[in-house]
PDB file of C-alpha atoms in Angstrom:
ATOM      1  CA  UNK M  12      20.326  -2.576 101.916  1.00 46.00           C
ATOM      2  CA  UNK M  13      18.733  -5.886 101.159  1.00 48.00           C
ATOM      3  CA  UNK M  14      15.320  -4.478 101.989  1.00 50.00           C
ATOM      4  CA  UNK M  15      15.780  -1.574  99.610  1.00 49.00           C
ATOM      5  CA  UNK M  16      16.752  -3.847  96.728  1.00 51.00           C
ATOM      6  CA  UNK M  17      13.669  -5.979  97.279  1.00 49.00           C
ATOM      7  CA  UNK M  18      11.351  -2.996  97.106  1.00 49.00           C
ATOM      8  CA  UNK M  19      12.890  -1.800  93.869  1.00 52.00           C
ATOM      9  CA  UNK M  20      12.487  -5.203  92.228  1.00 51.00           C
ATOM     10  CA  UNK M  21       8.795  -5.314  93.267  1.00 52.00           C
ATOM     11  CA  UNK M  22       8.053  -1.867  91.777  1.00 51.00           C
ATOM     12  CA  UNK M  23       9.647  -2.820  88.449  1.00 53.00           C
ATOM     13  CA  UNK M  24       7.581  -5.971  88.284  1.00 52.00           C
ATOM     14  CA  UNK M  25       4.341  -4.003  88.796  1.00 54.00           C
ATOM     15  CA  UNK M  26       5.277  -1.547  86.005  1.00 54.00           C
ATOM     16  CA  UNK M  27       5.940  -4.377  83.621  1.00 51.00           C
ATOM     17  CA  UNK M  28       2.596  -6.008  84.349  1.00 53.00           C
ATOM     18  CA  UNK M  29       0.539  -2.739  84.091  1.00 54.00           C
ATOM     19  CA  UNK M  30      -1.596  -2.701  80.827  1.00 55.00           C
ATOM     20  CA  UNK M  31      -1.213   0.084  78.263  1.00 51.00           C
ATOM     21  CA  UNK M  32      -4.990   0.254  77.344  1.00 58.00           C
ATOM     22  CA  UNK M  33      -6.714   3.601  77.865  1.00 62.00           C
ATOM     23  CA  UNK M  34      -9.419   3.736  80.455  1.00 72.00           C
ATOM     24  CA  UNK M  35     -13.100   3.350  79.562  1.00 66.00           C
ATOM     25  CA  UNK M  36     -13.860   6.961  80.612  1.00 75.00           C
ATOM     26  CA  UNK M  37     -11.104   8.284  78.329  1.00 73.00           C
ATOM     27  CA  UNK M  38     -12.542   6.254  75.420  1.00 72.00           C
ATOM     28  CA  UNK M  39     -16.049   7.604  75.973  1.00 77.00           C
ATOM     29  CA  UNK M  40     -14.705  11.148  76.198  1.00 79.00           C
ATOM     30  CA  UNK M  41     -12.912  10.769  72.870  1.00 77.00           C
ATOM     31  CA  UNK M  42     -16.029   9.331  71.218  1.00 81.00           C
ATOM     32  CA  UNK M  43     -18.131  12.169  72.571  1.00 85.00           C
ATOM     33  CA  UNK M  44     -15.694  14.739  71.171  1.00 81.00           C
ATOM     34  CA  UNK M  45     -15.810  13.039  67.738  1.00 84.00           C
ATOM     35  CA  UNK M  46     -19.619  12.982  67.870  1.00 83.00           C
ATOM     36  CA  UNK M  47     -19.768  16.698  68.711  1.00 83.00           C
ATOM     37  CA  UNK M  48     -17.364  17.532  65.887  1.00 84.00           C
ATOM     38  CA  UNK M  49     -19.450  15.498  63.415  1.00 83.00           C
ATOM     39  CA  UNK M  50     -22.655  17.172  64.570  1.00 84.00           C
ATOM     40  CA  UNK M  51     -21.074  20.612  64.285  1.00 82.00           C
ATOM     41  CA  UNK M  52     -19.939  19.880  60.720  1.00 82.00           C
ATOM     42  CA  UNK M  53     -23.391  18.533  59.803  1.00 82.00           C
ATOM     43  CA  UNK M  54     -25.105  21.565  61.364  1.00 80.00           C
ATOM     44  CA  UNK M  55     -22.874  23.938  59.424  1.00 80.00           C
ATOM     45  CA  UNK M  56     -23.619  22.062  56.186  1.00 79.00           C
ATOM     46  CA  UNK M  57     -27.392  22.140  56.800  1.00 77.00           C
ATOM     47  CA  UNK M  58     -27.327  25.818  57.766  1.00 78.00           C
ATOM     48  CA  UNK M  59     -25.324  26.656  54.662  1.00 71.00           C
ATOM     49  CA  UNK M  60     -27.738  24.658  52.508  1.00 71.00           C
ATOM     50  CA  UNK M  61     -30.766  26.419  53.958  1.00 71.00           C
ATOM     51  CA  UNK M  62     -29.098  29.791  53.511  1.00 68.00           C
ATOM     52  CA  UNK M  63     -28.404  28.958  49.852  1.00 71.00           C
ATOM     53  CA  UNK M  64     -32.005  27.837  49.283  1.00 70.00           C
ATOM     54  CA  UNK M  65     -33.393  30.960  50.939  1.00 76.00           C
ATOM     55  CA  UNK M  66     -31.068  33.125  48.881  1.00 82.00           C
ATOM     56  CA  UNK M  67     -32.103  31.402  45.639  1.00 80.00           C
ATOM     57  CA  UNK M  68     -35.763  31.688  46.629  1.00 87.00           C
ATOM     58  CA  UNK M  69     -35.419  35.392  47.334  1.00 89.00           C
ATOM     59  CA  UNK M  70     -33.576  35.984  44.052  1.00 91.00           C
ATOM     60  CA  UNK M  71     -36.309  34.097  42.172  1.00 90.00           C
ATOM     61  CA  UNK M  72     -39.046  36.174  43.796  1.00 93.00           C
ATOM     62  CA  UNK M  73     -37.199  39.400  43.030  1.00 93.00           C
ATOM     63  CA  UNK M  74     -36.635  38.396  39.398  1.00 94.00           C
ATOM     64  CA  UNK M  75     -40.297  37.451  38.906  1.00 95.00           C
ATOM     65  CA  UNK M  76     -41.373  40.681  40.606  1.00 95.00           C
ATOM     66  CA  UNK M  77     -39.148  42.616  38.192  1.00 95.00           C
ATOM     67  CA  UNK M  78     -40.719  40.744  35.272  1.00 96.00           C
ATOM     68  CA  UNK M  79     -44.249  41.565  36.436  1.00 96.00           C
ATOM     69  CA  UNK M  80     -43.206  45.180  36.997  1.00 96.00           C
ATOM     70  CA  UNK M  81     -42.059  45.355  33.364  1.00 96.00           C
ATOM     71  CA  UNK M  82     -45.409  43.945  32.247  1.00 96.00           C
ATOM     72  CA  UNK M  83     -47.192  46.500  34.402  1.00 96.00           C
ATOM     73  CA  UNK M  84     -45.102  49.273  32.852  1.00 96.00           C
ATOM     74  CA  UNK M  85     -46.135  48.007  29.412  1.00 96.00           C
ATOM     75  CA  UNK M  86     -49.829  48.239  30.290  1.00 95.00           C
ATOM     76  CA  UNK M  87     -49.297  51.800  31.546  1.00 94.00           C
ATOM     77  CA  UNK M  88     -48.360  52.981  28.065  1.00 95.00           C
ATOM     78  CA  UNK M  89     -50.970  55.183  26.431  1.00 94.00           C
ATOM     79  CA  UNK M  90     -51.652  52.827  23.508  1.00 94.00           C
ATOM     80  CA  UNK M  91     -52.449  50.012  25.942  1.00 95.00           C
ATOM     81  CA  UNK M  92     -54.645  51.904  28.375  1.00 92.00           C
ATOM     82  CA  UNK M  93     -57.404  49.580  29.585  1.00 93.00           C
ATOM     83  CA  UNK M  94     -55.169  46.530  30.034  1.00 95.00           C
ATOM     84  CA  UNK M  95     -54.489  45.671  33.669  1.00 95.00           C
ATOM     85  CA  UNK M  96     -52.305  43.248  35.611  1.00 96.00           C
ATOM     86  CA  UNK M  97     -53.708  41.175  38.477  1.00 93.00           C
ATOM     87  CA  UNK M  98     -51.114  39.006  40.141  1.00 93.00           C
ATOM     88  CA  UNK M  99     -49.509  37.146  37.236  1.00 95.00           C
ATOM     89  CA  UNK M 100     -52.445  37.646  34.848  1.00 95.00           C
ATOM     90  CA  UNK M 101     -52.855  40.232  32.093  1.00 96.00           C
ATOM     91  CA  UNK M 102     -56.497  41.260  31.748  1.00 94.00           C
ATOM     92  CA  UNK M 103     -57.501  42.868  28.439  1.00 94.00           C
ATOM     93  CA  UNK M 104     -60.683  44.234  29.969  1.00 90.00           C
ATOM     94  CA  UNK M 105     -63.150  45.516  27.387  1.00 90.00           C
ATOM     95  CA  UNK M 106     -60.430  45.968  24.757  1.00 94.00           C
ATOM     96  CA  UNK M 107     -60.670  42.286  23.762  1.00 94.00           C
ATOM     97  CA  UNK M 108     -64.147  40.804  23.988  1.00 93.00           C
ATOM     98  CA  UNK M 109     -66.116  38.070  22.257  1.00 92.00           C
ATOM     99  CA  UNK M 110     -69.677  38.171  20.976  1.00 88.00           C
ATOM    100  CA  UNK M 111     -72.468  36.856  23.154  1.00 85.00           C
ATOM    101  CA  UNK M 112     -72.371  33.052  23.141  1.00 83.00           C
ATOM    102  CA  UNK M 113     -69.771  33.183  20.376  1.00 85.00           C
ATOM    103  CA  UNK M 114     -66.078  32.468  20.081  1.00 88.00           C
ATOM    104  CA  UNK M 115     -65.408  35.208  17.540  1.00 90.00           C
ATOM    105  CA  UNK M 116     -64.267  38.660  18.528  1.00 92.00           C
ATOM    106  CA  UNK M 117     -66.861  41.338  19.021  1.00 91.00           C
ATOM    107  CA  UNK M 118     -65.050  43.628  16.593  1.00 92.00           C
ATOM    108  CA  UNK M 119     -62.110  43.421  14.141  1.00 92.00           C
ATOM    109  CA  UNK M 120     -60.446  46.122  16.225  1.00 94.00           C
ATOM    110  CA  UNK M 121     -60.127  43.576  19.029  1.00 94.00           C
ATOM    111  CA  UNK M 122     -58.182  41.243  16.759  1.00 93.00           C
ATOM    112  CA  UNK M 123     -55.943  44.134  15.759  1.00 94.00           C
ATOM    113  CA  UNK M 124     -55.291  44.977  19.403  1.00 96.00           C
ATOM    114  CA  UNK M 125     -54.283  41.391  20.203  1.00 96.00           C
ATOM    115  CA  UNK M 126     -51.749  41.410  17.355  1.00 95.00           C
ATOM    116  CA  UNK M 127     -50.468  44.770  18.526  1.00 95.00           C
ATOM    117  CA  UNK M 128     -50.102  43.945  22.220  1.00 97.00           C
ATOM    118  CA  UNK M 129     -48.874  40.332  22.345  1.00 97.00           C
ATOM    119  CA  UNK M 130     -45.584  40.952  20.450  1.00 96.00           C
ATOM    120  CA  UNK M 131     -44.646  43.395  23.220  1.00 96.00           C
ATOM    121  CA  UNK M 132     -45.310  40.625  25.745  1.00 96.00           C
ATOM    122  CA  UNK M 133     -43.067  38.326  23.715  1.00 97.00           C
ATOM    123  CA  UNK M 134     -40.276  40.895  23.893  1.00 96.00           C
ATOM    124  CA  UNK M 135     -40.575  40.872  27.678  1.00 96.00           C
ATOM    125  CA  UNK M 136     -40.665  37.062  27.719  1.00 95.00           C
ATOM    126  CA  UNK M 137     -37.242  37.092  26.045  1.00 95.00           C
ATOM    127  CA  UNK M 138     -35.828  39.621  28.510  1.00 93.00           C
ATOM    128  CA  UNK M 139     -33.443  38.653  31.291  1.00 89.00           C
ATOM    129  CA  UNK M 140     -35.997  39.344  34.045  1.00 87.00           C
ATOM    130  CA  UNK M 141     -38.711  37.107  32.571  1.00 93.00           C
ATOM    131  CA  UNK M 142     -36.909  34.478  30.514  1.00 92.00           C
ATOM    132  CA  UNK M 143     -35.037  33.046  33.495  1.00 90.00           C
ATOM    133  CA  UNK M 144     -38.169  31.772  35.268  1.00 93.00           C
ATOM    134  CA  UNK M 145     -41.051  32.059  32.783  1.00 95.00           C
ATOM    135  CA  UNK M 146     -42.472  28.615  32.060  1.00 94.00           C
ATOM    136  CA  UNK M 147     -45.477  29.296  29.850  1.00 94.00           C
ATOM    137  CA  UNK M 148     -48.222  31.754  28.961  1.00 96.00           C
ATOM    138  CA  UNK M 149     -51.766  30.404  29.256  1.00 95.00           C
ATOM    139  CA  UNK M 150     -54.493  32.063  27.213  1.00 95.00           C
ATOM    140  CA  UNK M 151     -57.491  31.942  29.540  1.00 92.00           C
ATOM    141  CA  UNK M 152     -60.949  32.428  28.029  1.00 90.00           C
ATOM    142  CA  UNK M 153     -64.084  33.032  30.087  1.00 89.00           C
ATOM    143  CA  UNK M 154     -67.787  32.391  29.703  1.00 87.00           C
ATOM    144  CA  UNK M 155     -71.054  33.211  31.431  1.00 79.00           C
ATOM    145  CA  UNK M 156     -71.993  31.988  34.875  1.00 76.00           C
ATOM    146  CA  UNK M 157     -75.382  30.922  33.554  1.00 76.00           C
ATOM    147  CA  UNK M 158     -76.238  28.075  31.234  1.00 77.00           C
ATOM    148  CA  UNK M 159     -74.863  24.600  30.664  1.00 83.00           C
ATOM    149  CA  UNK M 160     -71.494  23.839  32.259  1.00 84.00           C
ATOM    150  CA  UNK M 161     -70.052  21.817  29.381  1.00 87.00           C
ATOM    151  CA  UNK M 162     -71.300  24.287  26.801  1.00 88.00           C
ATOM    152  CA  UNK M 163     -69.590  27.172  28.578  1.00 88.00           C
ATOM    153  CA  UNK M 164     -66.452  25.107  29.135  1.00 88.00           C
ATOM    154  CA  UNK M 165     -66.190  24.448  25.415  1.00 90.00           C
ATOM    155  CA  UNK M 166     -67.027  28.069  24.617  1.00 90.00           C
ATOM    156  CA  UNK M 167     -64.300  29.405  26.910  1.00 90.00           C
ATOM    157  CA  UNK M 168     -61.809  27.000  25.343  1.00 91.00           C
ATOM    158  CA  UNK M 169     -62.779  28.069  21.815  1.00 92.00           C
ATOM    159  CA  UNK M 170     -62.361  31.704  22.794  1.00 93.00           C
ATOM    160  CA  UNK M 171     -58.845  31.000  24.010  1.00 93.00           C
ATOM    161  CA  UNK M 172     -58.128  29.090  20.838  1.00 93.00           C
ATOM    162  CA  UNK M 173     -59.414  32.002  18.763  1.00 94.00           C
ATOM    163  CA  UNK M 174     -56.765  34.249  20.302  1.00 94.00           C
ATOM    164  CA  UNK M 175     -54.035  31.874  19.150  1.00 94.00           C
ATOM    165  CA  UNK M 176     -55.626  31.621  15.716  1.00 93.00           C
ATOM    166  CA  UNK M 177     -55.415  35.387  15.380  1.00 93.00           C
ATOM    167  CA  UNK M 178     -51.813  35.466  16.555  1.00 95.00           C
ATOM    168  CA  UNK M 179     -50.686  32.663  14.229  1.00 93.00           C
ATOM    169  CA  UNK M 180     -52.507  33.934  11.141  1.00 92.00           C
ATOM    170  CA  UNK M 181     -49.729  34.681   8.663  1.00 90.00           C
ATOM    171  CA  UNK M 182     -52.127  36.216   6.116  1.00 88.00           C
ATOM    172  CA  UNK M 183     -53.517  38.944   8.345  1.00 87.00           C
ATOM    173  CA  UNK M 184     -52.843  42.571   7.423  1.00 85.00           C
ATOM    174  CA  UNK M 185     -50.808  43.121  10.584  1.00 88.00           C
ATOM    175  CA  UNK M 186     -49.544  39.546  10.942  1.00 92.00           C
ATOM    176  CA  UNK M 187     -46.825  38.773  13.449  1.00 94.00           C
ATOM    177  CA  UNK M 188     -43.342  38.041  12.152  1.00 95.00           C
ATOM    178  CA  UNK M 189     -42.362  34.386  11.765  1.00 93.00           C
ATOM    179  CA  UNK M 190     -40.019  34.386  14.791  1.00 94.00           C
ATOM    180  CA  UNK M 191     -42.831  35.618  17.048  1.00 95.00           C
ATOM    181  CA  UNK M 192     -45.282  33.066  15.691  1.00 94.00           C
ATOM    182  CA  UNK M 193     -42.813  30.241  16.293  1.00 93.00           C
ATOM    183  CA  UNK M 194     -42.175  31.516  19.810  1.00 95.00           C
ATOM    184  CA  UNK M 195     -45.922  31.529  20.503  1.00 95.00           C
ATOM    185  CA  UNK M 196     -46.217  27.909  19.397  1.00 93.00           C
ATOM    186  CA  UNK M 197     -43.584  26.854  21.910  1.00 92.00           C
ATOM    187  CA  UNK M 198     -44.603  29.104  24.812  1.00 94.00           C
ATOM    188  CA  UNK M 199     -48.395  29.572  24.721  1.00 95.00           C
ATOM    189  CA  UNK M 200     -51.060  27.138  25.892  1.00 92.00           C
ATOM    190  CA  UNK M 201     -54.850  27.295  25.748  1.00 91.00           C
ATOM    191  CA  UNK M 202     -57.042  27.210  28.847  1.00 87.00           C
ATOM    192  CA  UNK M 203     -60.663  27.897  29.646  1.00 80.00           C
ATOM    193  CA  UNK M 204     -62.999  28.560  32.569  1.00 75.00           C
ATOM    194  CA  UNK M 205     -66.500  27.249  32.191  1.00 61.00           C
ATOM    195  CA  UNK M 206     -68.043  29.651  34.681  1.00 63.00           C
ATOM    196  CA  UNK M 207     -66.550  33.063  35.201  1.00 55.00           C
ATOM    197  CA  UNK M 208     -66.550  34.021  38.891  1.00 54.00           C
ATOM    198  CA  UNK M 209     -65.714  37.685  38.336  1.00 52.00           C
ATOM    199  CA  UNK M 210     -68.312  40.135  39.511  1.00 49.00           C
ATOM    200  CA  UNK M 211     -69.331  43.114  37.442  1.00 52.00           C
ATOM    201  CA  UNK M 212     -70.837  43.894  34.083  1.00 61.00           C
ATOM    202  CA  UNK M 213     -71.760  41.200  31.584  1.00 65.00           C
ATOM    203  CA  UNK M 214     -68.785  42.100  29.397  1.00 66.00           C
ATOM    204  CA  UNK M 215     -66.516  40.544  32.027  1.00 76.00           C
ATOM    205  CA  UNK M 216     -68.024  37.194  31.087  1.00 83.00           C
ATOM    206  CA  UNK M 217     -66.714  37.518  27.528  1.00 87.00           C
ATOM    207  CA  UNK M 218     -63.144  38.584  28.205  1.00 89.00           C
ATOM    208  CA  UNK M 219     -59.777  36.865  27.850  1.00 90.00           C
ATOM    209  CA  UNK M 220     -56.601  36.943  29.928  1.00 93.00           C
ATOM    210  CA  UNK M 221     -52.963  35.950  29.554  1.00 96.00           C
ATOM    211  CA  UNK M 222     -51.706  34.110  32.653  1.00 95.00           C
ATOM    212  CA  UNK M 223     -47.948  33.986  33.162  1.00 96.00           C
ATOM    213  CA  UNK M 224     -46.737  30.799  34.820  1.00 95.00           C
ATOM    214  CA  UNK M 225     -43.250  30.576  36.322  1.00 95.00           C
ATOM    215  CA  UNK M 226     -41.041  27.618  37.096  1.00 92.00           C
ATOM    216  CA  UNK M 227     -40.632  26.405  40.670  1.00 90.00           C
ATOM    217  CA  UNK M 228     -37.288  26.677  42.397  1.00 84.00           C
ATOM    218  CA  UNK M 229     -35.103  23.724  41.416  1.00 76.00           C
ATOM    219  CA  UNK M 230     -37.158  22.675  38.389  1.00 75.00           C
ATOM    220  CA  UNK M 231     -35.389  22.363  35.072  1.00 66.00           C
ATOM    221  CA  UNK M 232     -35.938  24.959  32.392  1.00 69.00           C
ATOM    222  CA  UNK M 233     -38.236  23.767  29.638  1.00 65.00           C
ATOM    223  CA  UNK M 234     -36.710  23.033  26.269  1.00 62.00           C
ATOM    224  CA  UNK M 235     -39.050  24.692  23.792  1.00 57.00           C
ATOM    225  CA  UNK M 236     -39.649  22.554  20.739  1.00 60.00           C
ATOM    226  CA  UNK M 237     -38.905  24.181  17.412  1.00 62.00           C
ATOM    227  CA  UNK M 238     -42.221  23.635  15.627  1.00 65.00           C
ATOM    228  CA  UNK M 239     -42.197  24.407  11.885  1.00 68.00           C
ATOM    229  CA  UNK M 240     -44.706  26.989  10.713  1.00 69.00           C
ATOM    230  CA  UNK M 241     -47.319  26.159   8.104  1.00 68.00           C
ATOM    231  CA  UNK M 242     -48.348  29.403   6.346  1.00 64.00           C
ATOM    232  CA  UNK M 243     -51.446  27.721   4.906  1.00 65.00           C
ATOM    233  CA  UNK M 244     -52.672  26.253   8.169  1.00 67.00           C
ATOM    234  CA  UNK M 245     -56.158  27.129   9.360  1.00 70.00           C
ATOM    235  CA  UNK M 246     -57.745  26.964  12.771  1.00 73.00           C
ATOM    236  CA  UNK M 247     -60.351  24.207  13.140  1.00 64.00           C
ATOM    237  CA  UNK M 248     -63.050  26.838  13.562  1.00 57.00           C
ATOM    238  CA  UNK M 249     -62.226  28.335  10.166  1.00 53.00           C
ATOM    239  CA  UNK M 250     -62.962  25.066   8.415  1.00 43.00           C
ATOM    240  CA  UNK M 251     -66.675  25.193   9.200  1.00 40.00           C
TER     241      UNK M 251
END
């Protein structure tokens, strides 16, 4: 009996002295589980973010494609036969040409065509398909491959400017309405190519195009400035 009591007292003493700290292996296991959970959450967040970006990118491409399709449908109309769409550019072909080494239109009918066609483009620019991503419209003039580089660069720029002069002329017989002219001032820019790289007949060196530029994914939409119209304003070329 005495021996049994002694053994019981010894076991109780060992239990009292045993520490309550978890083992090192248990601690590492718990940390590993937390790490795996954190990585899983991060992976889900990244995957969701990439899926959202890809979805937005696809929607942007589809919207722009629908916009270009509407432009293409416009050029297929009988009154606009001869205008073509290449990528995001509208090529007037031989319907809008400039005189040789000049920045004036070859014929008054070309001016009339510009005033007839561009308002239809403005209508599309205000549509849901185009307005969402359309950033600007660049009027791109062209010049000959031969001759002085700076001369042709200036000539191509003046040809682009002439298009805007025609569109903003409030005194023309078929002048655009004020709302369209204000929209052009906020949306259109002038560009020029010193040397035209297009192959073909010489007329291609005297043409003009409208290049549609679209916003990148994630970029803020431009706030178009409301520029007041001056009915008596003249293009610089008209002053000489």
